[in-house]
PDB file of C-alpha atoms in Angstrom:
ATOM      1  CA  VAL A 181     -25.710 -35.134 -66.683  1.00 65.00           C
ATOM      2  CA  SER A 182     -28.707 -36.960 -67.706  1.00 73.00           C
ATOM      3  CA  ASP A 183     -29.753 -34.159 -69.944  1.00 83.00           C
ATOM      4  CA  ILE A 184     -26.496 -33.940 -72.031  1.00 86.00           C
ATOM      5  CA  LYS A 185     -27.624 -35.552 -75.351  1.00 89.00           C
ATOM      6  CA  GLY A 186     -24.228 -35.162 -77.190  1.00 92.00           C
ATOM      7  CA  ILE A 187     -21.261 -33.026 -77.294  1.00 91.00           C
ATOM      8  CA  GLY A 188     -19.212 -30.963 -79.667  1.00 95.00           C
ATOM      9  CA  ILE A 189     -15.529 -29.895 -79.837  1.00 96.00           C
ATOM     10  CA  THR A 190     -13.709 -26.544 -80.962  1.00 96.00           C
ATOM     11  CA  ASN A 191     -10.181 -26.535 -80.968  1.00 95.00           C
ATOM     12  CA  GLN A 192      -6.927 -24.474 -81.885  1.00 91.00           C
ATOM     13  CA  ARG A 193      -6.659 -25.848 -85.565  1.00 94.00           C
ATOM     14  CA  GLU A 194      -3.143 -26.165 -86.783  1.00 96.00           C
ATOM     15  CA  THR A 195      -1.384 -27.308 -83.880  1.00 97.00           C
ATOM     16  CA  THR A 196      -0.257 -30.456 -84.743  1.00 98.00           C
ATOM     17  CA  ILE A 197       0.170 -33.800 -82.807  1.00 98.00           C
ATOM     18  CA  LEU A 198       1.568 -37.272 -83.794  1.00 98.00           C
ATOM     19  CA  TRP A 199       0.832 -40.362 -81.541  1.00 98.00           C
ATOM     20  CA  ASP A 200       1.773 -43.804 -81.772  1.00 97.00           C
ATOM     21  CA  LYS A 201      -1.207 -45.874 -82.976  1.00 97.00           C
ATOM     22  CA  LYS A 202      -0.736 -48.988 -80.647  1.00 95.00           C
ATOM     23  CA  THR A 203      -0.239 -47.002 -77.415  1.00 94.00           C
ATOM     24  CA  GLY A 204      -2.123 -43.553 -78.056  1.00 94.00           C
ATOM     25  CA  ARG A 205       1.193 -41.834 -76.621  1.00 96.00           C
ATOM     26  CA  PRO A 206       2.371 -38.769 -78.546  1.00 97.00           C
ATOM     27  CA  VAL A 207       5.742 -39.337 -80.105  1.00 98.00           C
ATOM     28  CA  TYR A 208       6.637 -35.671 -79.630  1.00 98.00           C
ATOM     29  CA  ASN A 209       5.593 -32.539 -78.147  1.00 97.00           C
ATOM     30  CA  ALA A 210       2.794 -30.499 -79.900  1.00 97.00           C
ATOM     31  CA  ILE A 211       3.848 -27.892 -81.939  1.00 98.00           C
ATOM     32  CA  VAL A 212       1.585 -25.084 -81.834  1.00 96.00           C
ATOM     33  CA  TRP A 213      -0.080 -23.021 -84.666  1.00 93.00           C
ATOM     34  CA  GLN A 214       2.400 -20.119 -83.750  1.00 92.00           C
ATOM     35  CA  CYS A 215       5.449 -21.831 -83.948  1.00 95.00           C
ATOM     36  CA  ARG A 216       7.865 -20.666 -86.789  1.00 96.00           C
ATOM     37  CA  ARG A 217      10.720 -23.433 -86.637  1.00 96.00           C
ATOM     38  CA  THR A 218       9.444 -24.756 -90.040  1.00 97.00           C
ATOM     39  CA  ALA A 219       9.738 -21.574 -92.010  1.00 97.00           C
ATOM     40  CA  ASP A 220      12.906 -22.826 -93.998  1.00 97.00           C
ATOM     41  CA  LEU A 221      10.958 -25.918 -94.988  1.00 96.00           C
ATOM     42  CA  VAL A 222       8.090 -23.561 -96.549  1.00 96.00           C
ATOM     43  CA  ASP A 223      10.932 -21.520 -98.247  1.00 97.00           C
ATOM     44  CA  GLU A 224      12.146 -24.812 -99.993  1.00 96.00           C
ATOM     45  CA  LEU A 225       8.562 -25.305-101.296  1.00 96.00           C
ATOM     46  CA  LYS A 226       8.522 -21.995-102.590  1.00 95.00           C
ATOM     47  CA  LYS A 227      11.630 -22.035-104.488  1.00 96.00           C
ATOM     48  CA  LYS A 228      10.565 -25.160-106.004  1.00 95.00           C
ATOM     49  CA  GLY A 229       7.886 -23.003-107.362  1.00 95.00           C
ATOM     50  CA  LEU A 230       5.109 -24.893-105.771  1.00 96.00           C
ATOM     51  CA  GLY A 231       3.364 -21.963-104.170  1.00 94.00           C
ATOM     52  CA  GLU A 232       0.976 -21.588-107.037  1.00 95.00           C
ATOM     53  CA  TYR A 233      -0.141 -25.145-106.598  1.00 96.00           C
ATOM     54  CA  ILE A 234      -0.669 -24.857-102.852  1.00 97.00           C
ATOM     55  CA  ARG A 235      -2.550 -22.098-103.383  1.00 95.00           C
ATOM     56  CA  GLU A 236      -4.676 -23.231-105.394  1.00 95.00           C
ATOM     57  CA  ALA A 237      -5.491 -26.607-104.200  1.00 97.00           C
ATOM     58  CA  THR A 238      -5.933 -25.557-100.644  1.00 97.00           C
ATOM     59  CA  GLY A 239      -6.707 -22.014-100.879  1.00 96.00           C
ATOM     60  CA  LEU A 240      -3.805 -21.154 -98.170  1.00 96.00           C
ATOM     61  CA  VAL A 241      -0.762 -19.437 -98.892  1.00 95.00           C
ATOM     62  CA  PRO A 242       2.412 -21.490 -97.918  1.00 95.00           C
ATOM     63  CA  ASP A 243       3.657 -20.773 -94.598  1.00 96.00           C
ATOM     64  CA  ALA A 244       4.846 -22.360 -91.639  1.00 96.00           C
ATOM     65  CA  TYR A 245       1.438 -21.646 -89.418  1.00 95.00           C
ATOM     66  CA  PHE A 246      -0.025 -24.813 -91.391  1.00 97.00           C
ATOM     67  CA  SER A 247       0.275 -28.531 -90.107  1.00 98.00           C
ATOM     68  CA  ALA A 248       1.885 -30.185 -93.191  1.00 98.00           C
ATOM     69  CA  THR A 249       5.672 -29.021 -92.521  1.00 98.00           C
ATOM     70  CA  LYS A 250       5.022 -29.325 -88.800  1.00 98.00           C
ATOM     71  CA  ILE A 251       4.162 -33.179 -89.435  1.00 98.00           C
ATOM     72  CA  ALA A 252       7.378 -33.169 -91.729  1.00 97.00           C
ATOM     73  CA  TRP A 253       9.583 -31.784 -89.214  1.00 98.00           C
ATOM     74  CA  ILE A 254       8.430 -34.372 -86.443  1.00 98.00           C
ATOM     75  CA  LEU A 255       8.825 -37.237 -88.532  1.00 98.00           C
ATOM     76  CA  ASP A 256      12.503 -35.792 -89.384  1.00 96.00           C
ATOM     77  CA  HIS A 257      13.029 -35.282 -85.511  1.00 97.00           C
ATOM     78  CA  ILE A 258      12.208 -38.706 -84.186  1.00 97.00           C
ATOM     79  CA  PRO A 259      13.907 -42.026 -84.567  1.00 95.00           C
ATOM     80  CA  GLU A 260      12.508 -43.859 -87.529  1.00 95.00           C
ATOM     81  CA  GLY A 261       9.677 -41.409 -87.708  1.00 95.00           C
ATOM     82  CA  ARG A 262       8.922 -41.735 -91.443  1.00 94.00           C
ATOM     83  CA  GLU A 263       9.343 -45.250 -91.651  1.00 96.00           C
ATOM     84  CA  ARG A 264       7.100 -45.893 -88.904  1.00 97.00           C
ATOM     85  CA  ALA A 265       4.805 -43.268 -90.511  1.00 97.00           C
ATOM     86  CA  ARG A 266       4.624 -45.406 -93.593  1.00 96.00           C
ATOM     87  CA  ARG A 267       3.998 -48.615 -92.012  1.00 96.00           C
ATOM     88  CA  GLY A 268       1.153 -46.993 -90.325  1.00 95.00           C
ATOM     89  CA  GLU A 269       2.274 -46.967 -86.685  1.00 97.00           C
ATOM     90  CA  ILE A 270       1.980 -43.310 -86.437  1.00 98.00           C
ATOM     91  CA  LEU A 271      -1.180 -40.962 -86.794  1.00 98.00           C
ATOM     92  CA  PHE A 272      -1.402 -37.134 -87.103  1.00 98.00           C
ATOM     93  CA  GLY A 273      -4.107 -35.199 -86.056  1.00 98.00           C
ATOM     94  CA  THR A 274      -4.930 -31.596 -84.906  1.00 98.00           C
ATOM     95  CA  VAL A 275      -6.449 -31.403 -81.578  1.00 97.00           C
ATOM     96  CA  ASP A 276     -10.060 -32.223 -82.970  1.00 97.00           C
ATOM     97  CA  SER A 277      -8.979 -35.485 -84.234  1.00 97.00           C
ATOM     98  CA  TRP A 278      -6.827 -36.141 -81.089  1.00 96.00           C
ATOM     99  CA  LEU A 279      -9.858 -35.543 -78.674  1.00 95.00           C
ATOM    100  CA  ILE A 280     -11.936 -37.434 -80.628  1.00 96.00           C
ATOM    101  CA  TRP A 281      -9.481 -40.464 -80.834  1.00 96.00           C
ATOM    102  CA  ASN A 282      -9.086 -40.482 -77.098  1.00 94.00           C
ATOM    103  CA  LEU A 283     -12.918 -39.797 -76.151  1.00 92.00           C
ATOM    104  CA  THR A 284     -13.574 -42.605 -78.304  1.00 93.00           C
ATOM    105  CA  GLY A 285     -10.916 -45.162 -76.991  1.00 92.00           C
ATOM    106  CA  GLY A 286      -9.032 -44.878 -80.466  1.00 94.00           C
ATOM    107  CA  ARG A 287     -12.080 -45.979 -82.193  1.00 95.00           C
ATOM    108  CA  ALA A 288     -12.256 -42.797 -84.485  1.00 96.00           C
ATOM    109  CA  HIS A 289      -9.371 -41.313 -86.257  1.00 98.00           C
ATOM    110  CA  VAL A 290     -11.279 -38.407 -87.992  1.00 98.00           C
ATOM    111  CA  THR A 291     -10.880 -34.752 -88.403  1.00 98.00           C
ATOM    112  CA  ASP A 292     -13.780 -32.095 -89.716  1.00 98.00           C
ATOM    113  CA  TYR A 293     -13.342 -30.479 -92.774  1.00 98.00           C
ATOM    114  CA  SER A 294     -12.760 -26.970 -91.235  1.00 98.00           C
ATOM    115  CA  ASN A 295      -9.742 -28.373 -89.676  1.00 98.00           C
ATOM    116  CA  ALA A 296      -8.628 -30.034 -92.368  1.00 98.00           C
ATOM    117  CA  ALA A 297      -8.824 -27.130 -94.823  1.00 98.00           C
ATOM    118  CA  ARG A 298      -6.023 -25.540 -92.323  1.00 97.00           C
ATOM    119  CA  THR A 299      -3.164 -28.286 -92.723  1.00 98.00           C
ATOM    120  CA  MET A 300      -1.814 -27.661 -96.282  1.00 98.00           C
ATOM    121  CA  LEU A 301      -2.643 -31.091 -97.432  1.00 98.00           C
ATOM    122  CA  PHE A 302      -6.130 -30.645 -98.052  1.00 98.00           C
ATOM    123  CA  ASP A 303      -8.098 -29.816-101.713  1.00 98.00           C
ATOM    124  CA  ILE A 304     -11.036 -27.541-100.465  1.00 97.00           C
ATOM    125  CA  GLU A 305     -12.936 -28.281-103.668  1.00 96.00           C
ATOM    126  CA  LYS A 306     -12.647 -32.392-103.532  1.00 96.00           C
ATOM    127  CA  LEU A 307     -12.993 -32.040 -99.731  1.00 97.00           C
ATOM    128  CA  THR A 308     -10.173 -34.840 -99.959  1.00 97.00           C
ATOM    129  CA  TRP A 309      -6.263 -35.054 -98.891  1.00 98.00           C
ATOM    130  CA  ASP A 310      -4.190 -34.276-102.068  1.00 98.00           C
ATOM    131  CA  ASP A 311      -1.722 -36.747-103.205  1.00 97.00           C
ATOM    132  CA  ARG A 312       0.517 -34.603-104.893  1.00 97.00           C
ATOM    133  CA  LEU A 313       0.864 -32.427-101.682  1.00 97.00           C
ATOM    134  CA  CYS A 314       1.636 -35.391 -99.403  1.00 97.00           C
ATOM    135  CA  GLU A 315       4.140 -36.313-101.739  1.00 96.00           C
ATOM    136  CA  ILE A 316       5.788 -32.724-101.858  1.00 94.00           C
ATOM    137  CA  THR A 317       5.742 -32.574 -97.937  1.00 95.00           C
ATOM    138  CA  ARG A 318       6.681 -36.179 -97.413  1.00 94.00           C
ATOM    139  CA  VAL A 319       3.729 -36.971 -95.373  1.00 97.00           C
ATOM    140  CA  PRO A 320       2.419 -40.326 -95.568  1.00 97.00           C
ATOM    141  CA  ARG A 321      -1.269 -40.575 -96.622  1.00 97.00           C
ATOM    142  CA  ILE A 322      -1.901 -43.444 -94.299  1.00 97.00           C
ATOM    143  CA  MET A 323      -1.226 -41.398 -91.220  1.00 98.00           C
ATOM    144  CA  LEU A 324      -3.903 -38.802 -91.820  1.00 98.00           C
ATOM    145  CA  PRO A 325      -7.320 -38.868 -90.254  1.00 98.00           C
ATOM    146  CA  GLN A 326     -10.616 -39.244 -92.466  1.00 98.00           C
ATOM    147  CA  PRO A 327     -12.042 -36.029 -93.245  1.00 98.00           C
ATOM    148  CA  VAL A 328     -15.876 -35.970 -91.985  1.00 97.00           C
ATOM    149  CA  PRO A 329     -18.680 -33.153 -91.983  1.00 97.00           C
ATOM    150  CA  ASN A 330     -18.845 -30.706 -89.068  1.00 97.00           C
ATOM    151  CA  SER A 331     -21.907 -32.277 -87.611  1.00 96.00           C
ATOM    152  CA  GLN A 332     -22.104 -35.915 -87.689  1.00 94.00           C
ATOM    153  CA  ARG A 333     -21.777 -38.854 -85.025  1.00 95.00           C
ATOM    154  CA  TYR A 334     -18.142 -39.269 -84.866  1.00 96.00           C
ATOM    155  CA  GLY A 335     -18.460 -41.913 -82.016  1.00 95.00           C
ATOM    156  CA  VAL A 336     -19.295 -42.271 -78.396  1.00 93.00           C
ATOM    157  CA  LEU A 337     -17.361 -41.614 -74.873  1.00 91.00           C
ATOM    158  CA  THR A 338     -15.959 -44.701 -74.016  1.00 87.00           C
ATOM    159  CA  HIS A 339     -14.959 -43.546 -70.676  1.00 72.00           C
ATOM    160  CA  SER A 340     -15.767 -40.987 -68.122  1.00 67.00           C
ATOM    161  CA  LEU A 341     -14.728 -37.863 -67.716  1.00 70.00           C
ATOM    162  CA  PRO A 342     -12.972 -36.086 -64.620  1.00 68.00           C
ATOM    163  CA  GLY A 343     -14.703 -33.971 -62.167  1.00 66.00           C
ATOM    164  CA  SER A 344     -18.437 -33.132 -62.574  1.00 59.00           C
ATOM    165  CA  LEU A 345     -18.787 -35.026 -65.909  1.00 65.00           C
ATOM    166  CA  LYS A 346     -17.391 -38.069 -64.477  1.00 66.00           C
ATOM    167  CA  GLU A 347     -20.773 -39.917 -65.444  1.00 69.00           C
ATOM    168  CA  LEU A 348     -20.667 -38.754 -69.081  1.00 75.00           C
ATOM    169  CA  LYS A 349     -20.419 -41.881 -70.440  1.00 77.00           C
ATOM    170  CA  ASP A 350     -21.550 -43.381 -73.828  1.00 84.00           C
ATOM    171  CA  VAL A 351     -22.691 -39.722 -74.894  1.00 90.00           C
ATOM    172  CA  PRO A 352     -22.085 -39.360 -78.675  1.00 94.00           C
ATOM    173  CA  ILE A 353     -19.831 -36.715 -80.231  1.00 95.00           C
ATOM    174  CA  CYS A 354     -21.840 -34.932 -82.550  1.00 95.00           C
ATOM    175  CA  GLY A 355     -20.029 -31.863 -83.707  1.00 96.00           C
ATOM    176  CA  SER A 356     -16.647 -30.545 -84.596  1.00 98.00           C
ATOM    177  CA  ALA A 357     -15.088 -27.241 -85.704  1.00 98.00           C
ATOM    178  CA  GLY A 358     -11.901 -25.318 -85.977  1.00 97.00           C
ATOM    179  CA  ASP A 359     -12.187 -22.245 -83.379  1.00 95.00           C
ATOM    180  CA  GLN A 360     -12.533 -19.868 -85.920  1.00 96.00           C
ATOM    181  CA  GLN A 361     -15.091 -21.287 -88.239  1.00 97.00           C
ATOM    182  CA  ALA A 362     -17.078 -22.204 -84.999  1.00 97.00           C
ATOM    183  CA  ALA A 363     -16.845 -18.343 -83.982  1.00 96.00           C
ATOM    184  CA  LEU A 364     -18.256 -17.737 -87.631  1.00 97.00           C
ATOM    185  CA  PHE A 365     -21.024 -19.939 -86.962  1.00 97.00           C
ATOM    186  CA  GLY A 366     -21.729 -18.899 -83.400  1.00 96.00           C
ATOM    187  CA  GLN A 367     -22.057 -15.445 -84.294  1.00 96.00           C
ATOM    188  CA  THR A 368     -24.804 -16.211 -86.700  1.00 97.00           C
ATOM    189  CA  CYS A 369     -22.896 -15.506 -90.044  1.00 98.00           C
ATOM    190  CA  PHE A 370     -24.970 -17.897 -92.032  1.00 97.00           C
ATOM    191  CA  HIS A 371     -25.206 -15.538 -95.099  1.00 97.00           C
ATOM    192  CA  PRO A 372     -22.808 -14.804 -97.747  1.00 97.00           C
ATOM    193  CA  GLY A 373     -21.149 -11.408 -96.844  1.00 97.00           C
ATOM    194  CA  ASP A 374     -21.434 -11.926 -93.287  1.00 98.00           C
ATOM    195  CA  ILE A 375     -18.472 -11.134 -91.390  1.00 98.00           C
ATOM    196  CA  LYS A 376     -16.973 -11.557 -87.526  1.00 97.00           C
ATOM    197  CA  ASN A 377     -13.907 -10.474 -85.982  1.00 96.00           C
ATOM    198  CA  THR A 378     -12.594 -12.028 -82.829  1.00 92.00           C
ATOM    199  CA  TYR A 379     -10.055 -11.222 -80.273  1.00 91.00           C
ATOM    200  CA  GLY A 380      -7.896 -13.816 -78.648  1.00 84.00           C
ATOM    201  CA  THR A 381      -3.975 -14.769 -78.953  1.00 85.00           C
ATOM    202  CA  GLY A 382      -4.436 -13.558 -82.481  1.00 87.00           C
ATOM    203  CA  CYS A 383      -7.117 -11.814 -84.121  1.00 92.00           C
ATOM    204  CA  PHE A 384      -9.355 -13.245 -87.000  1.00 94.00           C
ATOM    205  CA  THR A 385     -11.646 -11.773 -89.684  1.00 96.00           C
ATOM    206  CA  LEU A 386     -13.775 -14.357 -91.305  1.00 97.00           C
ATOM    207  CA  MET A 387     -16.361 -13.757 -94.022  1.00 97.00           C
ATOM    208  CA  ASN A 388     -18.825 -16.028 -95.134  1.00 98.00           C
ATOM    209  CA  THR A 389     -18.683 -16.446 -98.900  1.00 97.00           C
ATOM    210  CA  GLY A 390     -21.659 -19.094 -99.323  1.00 97.00           C
ATOM    211  CA  SER A 391     -21.173 -21.870-101.814  1.00 96.00           C
ATOM    212  CA  SER A 392     -18.442 -19.730-103.768  1.00 91.00           C
ATOM    213  CA  ARG A 393     -14.989 -20.268-102.914  1.00 93.00           C
ATOM    214  CA  ILE A 394     -13.398 -16.685-103.646  1.00 93.00           C
ATOM    215  CA  ARG A 395      -9.375 -16.071-104.261  1.00 91.00           C
ATOM    216  CA  SER A 396      -8.227 -13.045-102.625  1.00 91.00           C
ATOM    217  CA  LYS A 397      -6.377 -10.636-104.284  1.00 88.00           C
ATOM    218  CA  ASN A 398      -4.658  -9.148-100.841  1.00 89.00           C
ATOM    219  CA  SER A 399      -3.307 -12.399 -99.323  1.00 86.00           C
ATOM    220  CA  LEU A 400      -6.281 -13.567 -97.479  1.00 94.00           C
ATOM    221  CA  VAL A 401      -6.916 -17.256 -97.462  1.00 96.00           C
ATOM    222  CA  THR A 402      -9.867 -19.315 -98.506  1.00 97.00           C
ATOM    223  CA  SER A 403     -10.844 -21.931 -96.053  1.00 96.00           C
ATOM    224  CA  VAL A 404     -13.817 -24.425 -95.576  1.00 98.00           C
ATOM    225  CA  ALA A 405     -16.321 -22.832 -92.936  1.00 98.00           C
ATOM    226  CA  TRP A 406     -18.840 -25.681 -92.459  1.00 98.00           C
ATOM    227  CA  VAL A 407     -20.281 -28.700 -94.561  1.00 97.00           C
ATOM    228  CA  LEU A 408     -23.032 -29.496 -91.913  1.00 95.00           C
ATOM    229  CA  GLY A 409     -23.523 -33.250 -93.270  1.00 87.00           C
ATOM    230  CA  GLU A 410     -23.058 -35.994 -95.787  1.00 84.00           C
ATOM    231  CA  ASN A 411     -23.876 -34.570 -99.435  1.00 83.00           C
ATOM    232  CA  GLU A 412     -24.178 -31.244 -98.260  1.00 90.00           C
ATOM    233  CA  THR A 413     -22.767 -28.164-100.365  1.00 94.00           C
ATOM    234  CA  PRO A 414     -19.575 -26.799 -98.358  1.00 97.00           C
ATOM    235  CA  VAL A 415     -19.775 -23.014 -96.999  1.00 98.00           C
ATOM    236  CA  TYR A 416     -16.418 -21.089 -97.643  1.00 98.00           C
ATOM    237  CA  ALA A 417     -14.931 -18.356 -95.627  1.00 98.00           C
ATOM    238  CA  LEU A 418     -12.340 -16.067 -96.758  1.00 97.00           C
ATOM    239  CA  GLU A 419      -9.948 -14.987 -93.700  1.00 96.00           C
ATOM    240  CA  GLY A 420      -7.254 -12.696 -92.381  1.00 94.00           C
ATOM    241  CA  SER A 421      -5.271 -13.400 -89.770  1.00 89.00           C
ATOM    242  CA  VAL A 422      -2.902 -11.543 -87.260  1.00 89.00           C
ATOM    243  CA  PHE A 423      -0.949 -13.813 -85.339  1.00 83.00           C
ATOM    244  CA  ASN A 424      -0.539 -11.392 -82.011  1.00 85.00           C
ATOM    245  CA  GLY A 425      -3.501  -9.535 -80.429  1.00 83.00           C
TER     246      GLY A 425
END
């Protein structure tokens, strides 16, 4: 344990968790990335002609896959959900945010750019939350985590972990990336044109497109692959996803 100088996190990306800021307890069960319960909400956005704006800002196709409509659904299905969220009493995060919040004792409410890019609320060129998308989906911006680079000191562990890592305390959390972008990096796809495919619950093909955000003509989505530090140039990726593999 004494040799561990830092830890990193990788996670299922779009899985959505909302929790009480004061108690740290979830206000509803997590909604996993594959859940289709919000498909009707997405259809409403498409009928309003918002599909092109969503695609342009986020690089994603409007779909229940992503986090935005999952957040909205939870807020609509808990007592005073929207009022509490607007008051800043409820926080949102994908699993990376949830883990970092808990591991730092509630001191860091952040999400890395690769996870933020999968929420359908994030402008992948400006690297910030999109106010119009928050308004469209009725998600209060105050509940969203701070977007941060994939390589950064987010905070330190404030308490011990179970099992063999029980002595792992005061160790910094220094990296975070969504699972598929982490796999792209882990397979050393560092150059534009490098591609990986991974097989798990689903199957995911990602191609490094470098600093160029390329818009697919064949329904692939564009995401932030990684940003390695403050003021670093984003690396983008094209992605094709198969839900069940």
